[in-house]
Amino acid sequence: MERPSTKEMLKACSPFILVFIFVIFSSSLVAPVNNLLRKATTNLVIYTGKNPNTLAINWLNSPGTLLLISILIGGTIQGVSFKKMMQILGQCIKSVWKTTITVCAIVGLAWTCLSIVCTVNWSSWNIFLTGSATSANVLFVNLQLSAATDLGVSKYWVVASNMTGATAGMLSPQNIAVATGAINREG
């Protein structure tokens, strides 16, 4: 078997190279670009009661948008037509739609917790639900900080406790849904 040329390897890796470049340049490491991209933000009010809560959606520098743009440019570099890329995307969406709904419902449940009275223990439960320490940190770090301030305890210890449910998250409903969807099984 013949070894691929450097050009062929760069062509094959182009979506990954582009994702890396886009993420670095859209991050706070390159403040002018980051600030420009953050202007395309939509704020959704998700709770209007006491201490209202909004959800900011940064369209242009979100990882999903950067990944989609990288795939489209990388696919073009690889010689795939836009029509074919959309067909493949449609097939992927069709194959994982149930998993997507499950994950969205679980993350929605976790976000709902932010809009009601929550305890520190509830956040650990939500780490289990989301199945991701990263998701849990994004969703609950402000809650943990607020709870620590209200309780008059060390914010460092309380925020650090947010990680305790991460190990249980490996067997979370979200991870099970993604795994079963990946092998085309219901679960």
XYZ file of N, CA and C in Angstrom, residues 3-161:
477
model
N 1.995 5.025 0.558
C 1.791 6.059 1.575
C 1.199 7.305 0.915
N 0.144 7.903 1.546
C -0.442 9.120 0.962
C 0.559 10.270 0.984
N 0.439 11.136 0.002
C 1.320 12.303 -0.065
C 0.924 13.303 1.023
N 1.805 14.244 1.268
C 1.525 15.291 2.257
C 0.288 16.084 1.853
N 0.151 16.356 0.573
C -1.013 17.094 0.063
C -2.295 16.320 0.357
N -2.288 15.004 0.101
C -3.477 14.182 0.354
C -3.818 14.132 1.842
N -2.775 14.049 2.678
C -3.024 14.018 4.128
C -3.587 15.350 4.622
N -3.060 16.458 4.116
C -3.583 17.776 4.501
C -5.028 17.938 4.029
N -5.309 17.448 2.837
C -6.665 17.500 2.291
C -7.614 16.693 3.177
N -7.194 15.490 3.577
C -8.028 14.630 4.423
C -8.231 15.233 5.808
N -7.239 15.915 6.312
C -7.304 16.498 7.665
C -7.855 17.916 7.686
N -8.153 18.475 6.532
C -8.548 19.884 6.465
C -9.701 20.263 7.397
N -10.776 19.464 7.548
C -11.829 19.881 8.488
C -11.312 20.017 9.923
N -10.439 19.104 10.346
C -9.910 19.137 11.703
C -8.956 20.313 11.898
N -8.132 20.568 10.885
C -7.214 21.709 10.943
C -8.015 23.003 11.022
N -9.068 23.098 10.209
C -9.903 24.299 10.211
C -10.617 24.496 11.547
N -11.139 23.417 12.137
C -11.785 23.531 13.454
C -10.799 24.103 14.458
N -9.596 23.558 14.481
C -8.574 24.034 15.414
C -8.286 25.515 15.194
N -8.093 25.915 13.958
C -7.795 27.322 13.649
C -8.971 28.217 14.050
N -10.186 27.814 13.682
C -11.367 28.631 13.993
C -11.576 28.773 15.492
N -11.398 27.692 16.232
C -11.603 27.750 17.689
C -10.570 28.673 18.332
N -9.327 28.545 17.929
C -8.274 29.414 18.492
C -8.551 30.881 18.157
N -8.848 31.179 16.894
C -9.021 32.574 16.484
C -10.332 33.188 16.966
N -11.318 32.367 17.285
C -12.574 32.931 17.786
C -12.620 32.980 19.309
N -11.593 32.452 19.950
C -11.557 32.446 21.417
C -11.096 33.794 21.957
N -11.098 33.904 23.260
C -10.659 35.156 23.889
C -9.161 35.383 23.730
N -8.421 34.393 23.198
C -6.994 34.591 22.926
C -6.784 35.634 21.834
N -7.762 35.758 20.938
C -7.712 36.767 19.880
C -8.924 37.670 20.109
N -8.767 38.566 21.065
C -9.882 39.389 21.550
C -10.621 40.169 20.452
N -9.942 40.806 19.494
C -10.695 41.554 18.475
C -11.665 40.670 17.676
N -11.222 39.486 17.308
C -12.082 38.571 16.551
C -13.212 38.074 17.445
N -12.876 37.694 18.667
C -13.876 37.199 19.618
C -14.952 38.246 19.873
N -14.539 39.483 20.083
C -15.501 40.562 20.337
C -16.410 40.809 19.135
N -15.844 40.736 17.948
C -16.638 40.923 16.731
C -17.673 39.795 16.583
N -17.253 38.560 16.793
C -18.164 37.423 16.651
C -19.253 37.416 17.725
N -18.936 37.907 18.910
C -19.911 37.934 20.008
C -21.062 38.911 19.756
N -20.892 39.792 18.789
C -21.973 40.739 18.482
C -23.190 40.036 17.902
N -22.989 38.855 17.328
C -24.108 38.068 16.775
C -24.649 37.157 17.876
N -25.252 37.773 18.884
C -25.767 37.039 20.042
C -27.261 37.276 20.181
N -27.963 36.208 20.493
C -29.391 36.291 20.785
C -29.584 35.966 22.256
N -30.322 36.803 22.968
C -30.613 36.553 24.367
C -32.062 36.097 24.509
N -32.242 34.899 25.022
C -33.572 34.346 25.243
C -33.894 34.388 26.729
N -35.043 34.928 27.080
C -35.472 34.943 28.474
C -36.077 33.574 28.772
N -35.477 32.850 29.731
C -35.993 31.525 30.048
C -36.733 31.484 31.375
N -36.651 32.590 32.119
C -37.370 32.679 33.381
C -37.577 34.146 33.687
N -38.822 34.537 33.981
C -39.108 35.959 34.185
C -39.474 36.299 35.619
N -39.461 35.331 36.517
C -39.831 35.572 37.913
C -38.721 36.280 38.670
N -38.679 36.026 39.980
C -37.642 36.618 40.818
C -36.283 36.139 40.313
N -35.328 37.044 40.218
C -34.011 36.764 39.656
C -34.124 36.159 38.251
N -34.645 36.913 37.291
C -34.850 36.377 35.943
C -33.556 35.827 35.339
N -33.725 34.878 34.460
C -32.579 34.210 33.867
C -32.694 34.268 32.350
N -31.592 34.582 31.677
C -31.585 34.595 30.223
C -30.525 33.622 29.717
N -30.708 33.184 28.509
C -29.768 32.296 27.843
C -29.208 33.049 26.646
N -27.898 33.239 26.638
C -27.242 33.935 25.528
C -26.750 32.900 24.521
N -27.162 33.046 23.278
C -26.705 32.161 22.209
C -25.770 32.965 21.319
N -24.487 32.603 21.361
C -23.481 33.255 20.528
C -23.364 32.456 19.239
N -24.002 32.929 18.194
C -24.130 32.158 16.959
C -22.806 31.927 16.247
N -21.987 32.939 16.126
C -20.806 32.822 15.277
C -19.588 32.214 15.947
N -19.501 32.264 17.261
C -18.334 31.644 17.891
C -18.711 30.453 18.770
N -19.866 29.870 18.505
C -20.218 28.650 19.230
C -19.513 27.474 18.555
N -19.128 26.473 19.323
C -18.419 25.324 18.747
C -19.202 24.643 17.622
N -20.519 24.562 17.756
C -21.318 23.924 16.713
C -21.241 24.658 15.390
N -21.318 25.978 15.439
C -21.229 26.777 14.218
C -19.840 26.656 13.602
N -18.813 26.728 14.448
C -17.438 26.614 13.952
C -17.199 25.242 13.332
N -17.762 24.206 13.935
C -17.628 22.854 13.398
C -18.329 22.732 12.047
N -19.540 23.272 11.944
C -20.282 23.213 10.678
C -19.535 23.954 9.568
N -19.050 25.136 9.862
C -18.302 25.909 8.857
C -17.041 25.154 8.439
N -16.348 24.570 9.417
C -15.129 23.809 9.114
C -15.426 22.609 8.231
N -16.522 21.926 8.521
C -16.901 20.759 7.719
C -17.244 21.176 6.295
N -17.990 22.261 6.146
C -18.369 22.716 4.807
C -17.149 23.143 3.983
N -16.251 23.879 4.591
C -15.040 24.304 3.879
C -14.137 23.096 3.623
N -13.960 22.251 4.653
C -13.122 21.054 4.497
C -13.673 20.101 3.450
N -14.990 19.918 3.441
C -15.610 19.066 2.422
C -15.390 19.616 1.031
N -15.468 20.929 0.891
C -15.226 21.567 -0.399
C -13.774 21.348 -0.835
N -12.844 21.492 0.113
C -11.425 21.239 -0.181
C -11.233 19.797 -0.645
N -11.988 18.883 -0.065
C -11.876 17.471 -0.414
C -12.619 17.115 -1.695
N -13.338 18.073 -2.267
C -14.009 17.848 -3.532
C -15.434 17.324 -3.419
N -16.034 17.436 -2.248
C -17.412 16.993 -2.059
C -18.331 18.168 -2.388
N -19.380 17.894 -3.160
C -20.303 18.971 -3.524
C -21.157 19.373 -2.321
N -21.647 20.608 -2.362
C -22.512 21.103 -1.291
C -23.756 20.226 -1.178
N -24.320 19.830 -2.322
C -25.507 18.979 -2.327
C -25.227 17.656 -1.615
N -24.090 17.044 -1.902
C -23.729 15.767 -1.270
C -23.519 15.951 0.232
N -22.895 17.057 0.620
C -22.697 17.319 2.054
C -24.036 17.454 2.761
N -25.000 18.127 2.135
C -26.328 18.279 2.736
C -27.062 16.941 2.806
N -26.857 16.081 1.800
C -27.453 14.745 1.834
C -26.893 13.939 3.007
N -25.584 14.003 3.194
C -24.937 13.283 4.299
C -25.425 13.840 5.633
N -25.512 15.166 5.743
C -26.019 15.788 6.967
C -27.439 15.317 7.250
N -28.284 15.294 6.213
C -29.665 14.816 6.378
C -29.721 13.373 6.860
N -28.860 12.523 6.302
C -28.811 11.124 6.730
C -28.384 11.017 8.192
N -27.403 11.820 8.571
C -26.930 11.801 9.967
C -28.040 12.247 10.923
N -28.711 13.334 10.567
C -29.798 13.842 11.411
C -30.904 12.807 11.527
N -31.240 12.180 10.406
C -32.286 11.159 10.407
C -31.905 9.977 11.296
N -30.636 9.614 11.306
C -30.220 8.446 12.087
C -30.126 8.715 13.587
N -30.001 9.983 13.976
C -29.841 10.272 15.411
C -30.919 11.199 15.962
N -32.061 11.335 15.298
C -33.061 12.295 15.748
C -33.602 11.957 17.130
N -33.807 10.672 17.423
C -34.315 10.299 18.749
C -33.285 10.613 19.834
N -32.032 10.328 19.522
C -30.959 10.636 20.470
C -30.874 12.138 20.706
N -31.001 12.921 19.651
C -30.941 14.372 19.762
C -32.059 14.900 20.652
N -33.259 14.386 20.460
C -34.390 14.810 21.297
C -34.149 14.431 22.750
N -33.622 13.229 22.982
C -33.333 12.787 24.350
C -32.309 13.701 25.016
N -31.219 13.988 24.315
C -30.172 14.845 24.875
C -30.713 16.249 25.133
N -31.486 16.790 24.199
C -32.068 18.127 24.387
C -33.011 18.146 25.590
N -33.795 17.094 25.753
C -34.716 17.023 26.897
C -33.951 16.967 28.212
N -32.868 16.211 28.240
C -32.080 16.094 29.471
C -31.403 17.424 29.806
N -30.819 18.063 28.786
C -30.178 19.364 29.029
C -31.236 20.406 29.391
N -32.425 20.319 28.762
C -33.526 21.221 29.119
C -33.946 21.058 30.563
N -33.996 19.819 31.018
C -34.314 19.556 32.427
C -33.263 20.176 33.335
N -32.014 20.036 32.935
C -30.936 20.623 33.733
C -31.055 22.150 33.769
N -31.379 22.773 32.614
C -31.539 24.237 32.578
C -32.744 24.670 33.408
N -33.783 23.849 33.423
C -34.961 24.176 34.217
C -34.585 24.316 35.684
N -33.653 23.491 36.110
C -33.187 23.575 37.496
C -32.644 24.954 37.821
N -32.033 25.605 36.850
C -31.486 26.937 37.096
C -32.582 27.972 37.323
N -33.791 27.682 36.849
C -34.882 28.639 36.934
C -35.755 28.440 38.163
N -35.456 27.432 38.957
C -36.215 27.166 40.173
C -35.253 27.097 41.337
N -35.779 26.952 42.534
C -34.923 26.852 43.711
C -34.180 25.523 43.655
N -32.863 25.582 43.646
C -32.041 24.382 43.556
C -31.101 24.315 44.749
N -30.688 23.113 45.067
C -29.719 22.918 46.130
C -28.424 22.425 45.522
N -27.389 22.409 46.340
C -26.093 21.915 45.880
C -26.227 20.454 45.473
N -26.974 19.647 46.223
C -27.137 18.233 45.885
C -27.858 18.061 44.553
N -28.812 18.916 44.242
C -29.531 18.817 42.970
C -28.563 19.005 41.805
N -27.558 19.859 41.979
C -26.590 20.064 40.902
C -25.789 18.805 40.635
N -25.445 18.061 41.680
C -24.746 16.796 41.470
C -25.636 15.835 40.697
N -26.948 15.833 40.994
C -27.881 14.993 40.257
C -27.910 15.408 38.786
N -27.850 16.703 38.521
C -27.872 17.168 37.141
C -26.580 16.850 36.403
N -25.476 16.733 37.122
C -24.248 16.274 36.475
C -24.469 14.851 35.987
N -25.117 14.042 36.821
C -25.438 12.683 36.412
C -26.352 12.697 35.190
N -27.348 13.574 35.177
C -28.285 13.626 34.053
C -27.594 14.033 32.756
N -26.756 15.061 32.810
C -26.124 15.541 31.582
C -24.993 14.624 31.145
N -24.395 13.891 32.077
C -23.348 12.952 31.718
C -22.025 13.596 31.368
N -21.862 14.839 31.713
C -20.651 15.534 31.314
C -20.269 16.558 32.368
N -19.047 16.432 32.858
C -18.564 17.421 33.812
C -18.502 18.794 33.145
N -18.138 18.825 31.861
C -18.075 20.091 31.141
C -19.455 20.729 31.051
N -20.466 19.931 30.645
C -21.829 20.463 30.570
C -22.293 20.935 31.934
N -22.002 20.138 32.947
C -22.430 20.500 34.294
C -21.768 21.798 34.750
N -20.488 21.961 34.446
C -19.811 23.197 34.832
C -20.416 24.395 34.121
N -20.692 24.246 32.840
C -21.297 25.343 32.087
C -22.671 25.681 32.658
N -23.444 24.642 32.960
C -24.811 24.858 33.422
C -24.895 25.340 34.871
N -23.987 24.863 35.739
C -24.217 25.038 37.166
C -23.180 25.838 37.944
N -22.121 26.298 37.303
C -21.106 27.005 38.071
C -21.676 28.285 38.702
N -22.519 29.018 37.989
C -23.102 30.227 38.578
C -24.044 29.896 39.725
N -24.774 28.785 39.583
C -25.644 28.337 40.660
C -24.817 27.999 41.904
N -23.721 27.281 41.716
C -22.864 26.900 42.834
C -22.278 28.149 43.507
N -21.828 29.082 42.707
C -21.253 30.313 43.245
C -22.291 31.102 44.024
N -23.495 31.200 43.478
C -24.583 31.901 44.153
C -24.963 31.208 45.463
N -25.049 29.880 45.424
C -25.393 29.122 46.636
C -24.339 29.333 47.715
N -23.057 29.311 47.339
C -21.982 29.508 48.307
C -22.055 30.890 48.932
N -22.306 31.894 48.106
C -22.416 33.265 48.598
C -23.592 33.393 49.563
N -24.757 32.836 49.173
C -25.953 32.907 50.022
C -25.776 32.172 51.344
N -25.041 31.052 51.296
C -24.839 30.254 52.503
C -23.677 30.758 53.355
N -22.859 31.630 52.778
C -21.722 32.170 53.514
C -20.610 31.149 53.701
N -20.456 30.249 52.751
C -19.402 29.230 52.833
C -18.397 29.460 51.716
N -17.311 28.705 51.749
C -16.246 28.873 50.775
C -16.743 28.598 49.351
N -16.645 29.613 48.515
C -17.093 29.440 47.132
C -16.209 28.433 46.399
N -14.945 28.341 46.787
C -14.042 27.408 46.121
C -14.454 25.960 46.377
N -14.780 25.654 47.621
C -15.179 24.280 47.946
C -16.522 23.922 47.317
N -17.444 24.856 47.326
C -18.775 24.565 46.773
C -18.703 24.401 45.261
N -17.980 25.285 44.598
C -17.848 25.159 43.146
C -17.093 23.870 42.803
N -16.076 23.543 43.579
C -15.335 22.302 43.338
C -16.228 21.075 43.538
N -17.192 21.175 44.437
C -18.098 20.035 44.670
C -18.969 19.738 43.458
